[in-house]
Amino acid sequence: MKDIREDIAWAKINKDVLGSLENPRKLYWVILFCAFAAFGVGIGCEVYQYQTGLGVANLNNPHAWGLYISTFIFWIGMSHSGTLLSAILHLMHADWRKPIYRFAEAMTTFSLMTAGLFVMVHIGRLWQFYYSLPYPDERGIWPNFQSPLLWDAMAIFTYLSSSILFLYVGMIPDLAICRDNMHEGWRKKLYTLLSLGWEGTDRQWRNFRVTYLTIACFLIPLAVSVHSIVAADFAMSQQPGWHVTSFPPYFVAGALYSGCSGIITLFIILRYVFKFEEYMTLSILKKIVRLTFAIAMVWTYLNAVEFASVWYSSDQASKDILIQKATGTYAPFWWGMIFCGSIVPLTLAFKRAQTSIPMLFAVSLLLNLGMWLERWMIIAPTFSHGYYPWTWDHDQWPSLVQWGMVFGSFGWFTMLFMVFCKVFPSVSMYEVKEMVYHRSLHLKKSETAEQGAP
Amino acid sequence: MSVNNLLENWSQFRHFHPVDDKPHDPYKWAMSIDLDACTGCNACSVACYAENNLPVVGKEKYAHGQAMHWIRIERYWDEDDREFPDQGAQFLPMMCQQCEAAPCETVCPVAATNHTADGLNSQVYNRCIGSRYCSANCPYKVRYFNWYDYPSDDNVWPAEMNQQLNPDVTVRGKGVMEKCTFCVQRLHAAKGTARSEGRIVRDGEVQTACQQACPASAISFGNLVDPESRVHKQWQAQQVALDKDVQTKDKEEGGSELRGYRIFEELRPYPSVMYLERVRESAV
Amino acid sequence: MMNSGFDRRDFLKMLGWGGVAVALNGCGNTSVDDGKETVVSYVETNDYMIPSISTYFNSTCAQCDAGCNITGRIREGRVLKLDGNPDSAINRGKTCGLGQAGVQHHYNPDRVREPLLRKGGQGEAITWEKAYALIAEKLNGVSGEEIAFLTGGVSGHLKVLLGNYLDSFGCKNHFVYEAIAPAVLRAANKKSYGVEMPRFNINKAKVVLSFGADFLGAWVSPVHFSQQYAQFRKGVDGQRGVLIQVESKMTLTGANADRWVVVRPGTEGILALGIINALGIATGDIAAAVKGYDKARVSKETGVPPGQIDKIAALLKLRSPSLVLAGSAAEGYAHGSQNAAAINLLNQVLGNVGKTVEAAAVVPFPQMAPATGNTAALKTLNDGLNAGKYKVLFSYAANPVFTAPGAMKFKDSMAKAGFRVAFAHYLDETAMQADLVLPLDSALEDWGTQVPEYMAEGAQINIQQPLMEKLHANTRGMGDILLALIKLRHTEEYKKFDDYYAYLRTAVLQNKGALGGGVADDDTFWNETLSKGIIKPAGSSHVLSGNATAAGLSLPASAAIDAQYPLQLIPSVSASLRDGRHTNQPWLQESPDPLTTIVWDSWVEIHPKKAAELRIEEGDIVEVTGKNGSIKAQAYLFPGIHPDAISIPLGRGHEALGRYAKGYGVNPFQILDAVFDKETGELALHETRVKVSKTGQRFIVVKDEGVAGGMQMGRKIAVRVSSDKVRLSEEV
């Protein structure tokens, strides 16, 4: 299988990557247009909901939460693999991550931003959202530090700011390359500003390495904690189906899972749209696919653990919800989740599937569908079938307004992501160069060794 | 909650059992509802609409489960597959149970729902941002959210009808959570009167709207720490203690001759509403 | 509470200012801008009115005829809430949901505000002068025979004044029509006990055996009975009362029974005789009459298992006193009177008369006693209208176009009257057919006296007084209108009364002695009366005189199943909507039906077994067809109904009335057959036979209960205990 060529010239790397900032394939514009349109739908829905009240989402008592929270968790989950690739694999010196970590990190940032929007969309009085922030005010009123939702807000905010920092810091050497090669215009000014006078001196490189490593170390526990805290929203509550000890690892696994499959999807799109076939090679894809497969199995295992612990517990209410999930109104979705999340990834075990782009594209979409369903199946059944039978409600479905905003969020994410990839180098030039250099060094060594041993 | 609470007096701020180390003094509002007297007539519910400015949401919104009845009457059938319900039905008025360890309070991100010194679970409309976490965590599902802006709805309080609104009670706009308050406006007025006379509120001096209307007087309400109050006597007679999650009756299954119980005691929210079991005649 | 010693009129004037100020905020009234009225600051109010402090005034609830005494909470000149008057023997400070909604009647946005004269299809607003002149003109040259005055139940001074008015042209055609009154019961009671409405002491009974009397819901005086019921449950001598309810469709009372006995529709009387037989304590002609009603036969005809009959009889024998009640479910048949008589006989046999059935107190002014009526009166009116007998028809406090059985085609009959005047709060179906609609004050704006039909303890006359200034400038009290009309005929006699208030005051003060005024001066007595809201005259009691006899009792066996119309239609009376006059009060529309928890719509109750047979599921829109038409409504599977019966609640299905009533649900009155009780001529409400067919449509039923229905799923929410496991006497 073809990997990145060891003899690829540094100038060519620059040229190829910088080319992505100029002339992507036509499909890029099609995607961008669709993203804008979808985002427009989302905006329209939010304006309507803001004006009229949350009732238009067809939420009710008991269905106090709906797709907004489900999709919020989904996007939080999406963010995790960026960190996995860029930070964890960085520390583990896995060099295959180098051509792809940049866009993965961008995915992290943008999906976190998308997730944040859902919190806004979800609350009843958007105009008072700042009450949830711990700012000092003269009446001495603070948010409730006991509430997992507040931890959530803080964790996400921290994670988002760190991710942005991490993404930005890692980009500085590349921004300098852009600055040096870009024709005059607003972009050149932008790169000049952002590259902070990078010249590639030894001292700069040393400081850069230390900074980058520090942030990476900081980010890893954060990534794990963020989704654990999201899990705490549920696990810390008293509701049947939520009050589950295994939720934090389960959520983290789910997050990595959906993130990895998201990376596969975007990998395939970017590779085509920006003509990155040279860098985003199938051998890298294969590694991600294997990673995804492994995580899928972890997730499946944790699912089984959850079901078993509910089934063999004496908590009848939780058990009823599990039965309801498997046999009730939500059964098609629940089984859909099991199918997409646990059965579909089995195809990834086959070598041929690991490099078949059309197939992987389809599979990765299915996996993400499964993971979205998983989040919905955490939320909706508990509300519809909670402790209090009198208020059981299996007939309420999310209204078009809710669906519209879920749809719009994909537009918003894609829009941000696509604009980012067009404005900033989505493949890390300097790290690909490092990778190529190290590999060619290695190659030379082995060649010398071969020649030296007659 | 303030930073001081966090740094200095956290242990006092959230009690494991609020009554353990800090008894309510001089008030702890509580209720007891005799299901043997309750006829399920709904008078309490309508009285609540009248007293607390509850919006009538209309058929369509009711169909979407967006009704705002702070107190609802539930009707249960016997679950034994008989052809006819020959032992009648069972009615249960359900409203906010004003839990002592309320699941809704801890989860609110902005501390909009709190415990008051007199043992109420209060809801601060001004502070509420509408995250609905409280409702999500309420085992009784007795919190009602303003899904729409009812004051501006043409059919909720049209001209003239709005003149009936109780000026002592806020009219809630869209996006906030609300629930039964034990008619806190009446409690405040009574406490004020009592304070100015240098005494505490006497039993029977203040009634909740539902209690006042109830034709069968099934609801009693009062100050649980006042040994003279009917509620106190009823709780005592039934050996139901506010801070226990297993009552005498639960220990002696079938043989206790007591009929006071609280719903979902095992979840340990320590509700302030005691129900008295409905009695069924054994002779027929 | 209002104390004596301040002038009521001043108070009202002052309220007027309050009202204006409120109107300014609320509805953009421009009379102040026009200079017609001025605004007086709250700072200058009279000393008995403090802004933000509530005042309380007593009056009488007019939502039904039970005559509960109420206390209105008034703040800044607006009535905010109604609660029971604790000094009332009837309701002792309590109210029902219907009573609570009284404020929504008053503030209803759909009230008629101007006198309306029909012009083509439209109502044109006219002045009162013009309206009175028009009535005078139409009555000119019309003999008393040609005038018909239709009213609902009226009592007190309004009844007196109305009588005087009708007398002024020798009119004898006062038709009193109550759509769902216990008319048959009255007649049966008269026979059995010598009085139409004795006192029923539920609280003194150890066993109550009720044949379809929904005394906790809509029967006679439900708030009063609910209190008695609570005492009854606490027990007499430490023994908790046992309630056995016999009926074909479960009522609210049935749902609260210890034993709910389902009986084949119409066979209640047979069961009563069967129980007498099983008791075996009857003698004389009664013993002879019940001899044929052995368990096997009774069980076969009623569908009640023989063991059940034995158990009931044994319990009645064991625990005394008991009380047997005959309710509307037993009366609503062609042999309804016979049913009621048989049931009353049970009371006689058990020796309850004089113990739990007692003579009621009587107000010493027979002319003020409530004029009770029934559908028989409406039938007479209807026949007269069809014969073209009436040139002028007045209608007050009744809505026959909505409530008359469909077979009567009252709407068409009404069109045959020359000139139709409706006194109305809303443009209801009857007012829509009128030529002239005269807008009435709400019960919270009007003066009046009322004598309840069911006297709880001592005799009482209820005072109705305004709780606030009129909301609308051009509505009038019924008393004021009658006074104005009567002045057109007897100017001299009545000119001393400026208004109905003056009339009322004079009338009450004239009888100060008999009304318990003693030696108090007029103003003191009057103010005290208004303050209390109740007059308790030294009344006498009727004497129960009926004797126990089974003479003339003949109960038909249940009718054979009609192949074409196999089901019996039971129109049910809901505690909050009654005959439909209150349907435009949104609290009542949104208050779930206690048994089905359905809101805002009608439904067809059908037993799950029957539904399975007909392949009907919940929410199916079914067509209910009888001989006199059909209606379509959603099906609700309800276990508390006889499989051969279906039930549709009354009160919904308005084509007029207002925004909260119009277009919601269906009106089962429309398809009722014109079958009448053989003795009293009252409409047999339960005698309509129907068939049910699916239309193919299905909707989700709008109701409060969730998908779990009435199941608790073992979660110990509403818990029950057997009576031998508790000691109620030791409870607080």
CSV table of C-alpha atoms in Angstrom, one decimal, chain A residues 50-56 58-65 122-125 127-129 131-132 140-150 232-234 237-239 242 383 387-388 390-391 396, chain B residues 1-3 6 10 14 63-66 72 74-76 92 94 103 105-111 125-133 135-137 139 141 143-145 147-148 174-176 264 267:
chain,number,residue,atom,x,y,z
A,50,TYR,CA,-37.0,32.4,20.3
A,51,GLN,CA,-40.1,34.4,19.4
A,52,THR,CA,-42.7,31.9,20.2
A,53,GLY,CA,-41.4,29.8,23.1
A,54,LEU,CA,-39.9,26.4,23.4
A,55,GLY,CA,-43.3,24.8,23.0
A,56,VAL,CA,-42.8,24.9,19.3
A,58,ASN,CA,-42.9,20.0,21.0
A,59,LEU,CA,-41.2,19.5,24.3
A,60,ASN,CA,-43.5,19.0,27.2
A,61,ASN,CA,-43.8,17.6,30.7
A,62,PRO,CA,-42.3,14.9,31.0
A,63,HIS,CA,-40.2,15.4,27.9
A,64,ALA,CA,-38.3,18.4,29.3
A,65,TRP,CA,-35.2,17.7,27.2
A,122,HIS,CA,-32.0,24.5,24.7
A,123,ILE,CA,-32.6,26.9,27.6
A,124,GLY,CA,-35.9,28.7,28.0
A,125,ARG,CA,-34.5,32.2,28.5
A,127,TRP,CA,-31.4,36.2,27.0
A,128,GLN,CA,-30.4,35.3,30.6
A,129,PHE,CA,-27.9,32.6,29.8
A,131,TYR,CA,-26.7,33.7,34.9
A,132,SER,CA,-25.0,30.3,34.6
A,140,GLY,CA,-23.4,38.1,45.7
A,141,ILE,CA,-25.4,35.6,43.7
A,142,TRP,CA,-23.4,32.8,42.2
A,143,PRO,CA,-24.4,29.9,40.1
A,144,ASN,CA,-25.1,26.6,41.8
A,145,PHE,CA,-21.7,24.9,42.0
A,146,GLN,CA,-23.5,21.7,42.8
A,147,SER,CA,-25.1,21.4,39.5
A,148,PRO,CA,-23.5,19.1,36.9
A,149,LEU,CA,-24.8,21.5,34.3
A,150,LEU,CA,-22.6,24.2,35.7
A,232,ALA,CA,-22.4,13.3,35.1
A,233,ASP,CA,-25.3,15.4,33.9
A,234,PHE,CA,-27.1,12.0,33.8
A,237,SER,CA,-29.2,12.7,38.5
A,238,GLN,CA,-31.7,10.4,40.1
A,239,GLN,CA,-33.6,9.3,37.1
A,242,TRP,CA,-29.4,7.7,33.9
A,383,PHE,CA,-38.3,11.0,30.0
A,387,TYR,CA,-40.4,7.0,37.8
A,388,TYR,CA,-43.9,8.3,37.6
A,390,TRP,CA,-49.0,8.8,35.4
A,391,THR,CA,-46.8,11.1,33.3
A,396,GLN,CA,-44.5,13.1,21.7
B,1,MET,CA,-25.3,30.2,47.2
B,2,SER,CA,-22.3,32.4,47.5
B,3,VAL,CA,-18.6,31.7,47.5
B,6,LEU,CA,-18.4,27.0,49.4
B,10,TRP,CA,-20.6,24.1,53.1
B,14,ARG,CA,-26.4,21.4,52.3
B,63,ALA,CA,-52.7,17.5,23.7
B,64,HIS,CA,-48.9,18.1,23.5
B,65,GLY,CA,-48.6,17.5,27.3
B,66,GLN,CA,-48.1,21.2,28.0
B,72,ARG,CA,-53.4,17.2,39.2
B,74,GLU,CA,-54.6,11.1,39.1
B,75,ARG,CA,-57.1,8.2,38.8
B,76,TYR,CA,-55.8,4.7,39.2
B,92,LEU,CA,-54.5,10.9,44.2
B,94,MET,CA,-50.3,15.2,43.1
B,103,PRO,CA,-33.6,16.4,43.7
B,105,GLU,CA,-32.6,21.9,43.9
B,106,THR,CA,-29.1,20.4,43.6
B,107,VAL,CA,-29.1,20.3,39.8
B,108,CYS,CA,-30.3,23.8,38.9
B,109,PRO,CA,-27.3,25.5,37.3
B,110,VAL,CA,-28.3,28.9,38.5
B,111,ALA,CA,-29.7,28.1,41.9
B,125,TYR,CA,-38.8,32.9,38.5
B,126,ASN,CA,-36.4,35.9,37.9
B,127,ARG,CA,-33.4,33.7,38.3
B,128,CYS,CA,-34.6,30.7,36.2
B,129,ILE,CA,-33.0,30.4,32.8
B,130,GLY,CA,-35.1,27.4,31.8
B,131,SER,CA,-32.6,24.6,31.6
B,132,ARG,CA,-35.3,22.3,32.9
B,133,TYR,CA,-32.8,20.1,34.7
B,135,SER,CA,-37.9,18.9,35.9
B,136,ALA,CA,-35.7,16.2,34.5
B,137,ASN,CA,-34.6,15.2,37.9
B,139,PRO,CA,-39.3,11.9,40.3
B,141,LYS,CA,-42.8,15.2,37.4
B,143,ARG,CA,-42.7,20.9,37.7
B,144,TYR,CA,-44.3,22.8,34.8
B,145,PHE,CA,-42.5,24.8,32.3
B,147,TRP,CA,-43.4,26.6,26.9
B,148,TYR,CA,-45.1,29.6,25.6
B,174,LYS,CA,-42.2,32.1,28.7
B,175,GLY,CA,-39.1,30.1,29.5
B,176,VAL,CA,-39.4,29.7,33.2
B,264,PHE,CA,-41.0,7.4,46.6
B,267,LEU,CA,-35.5,7.7,46.7
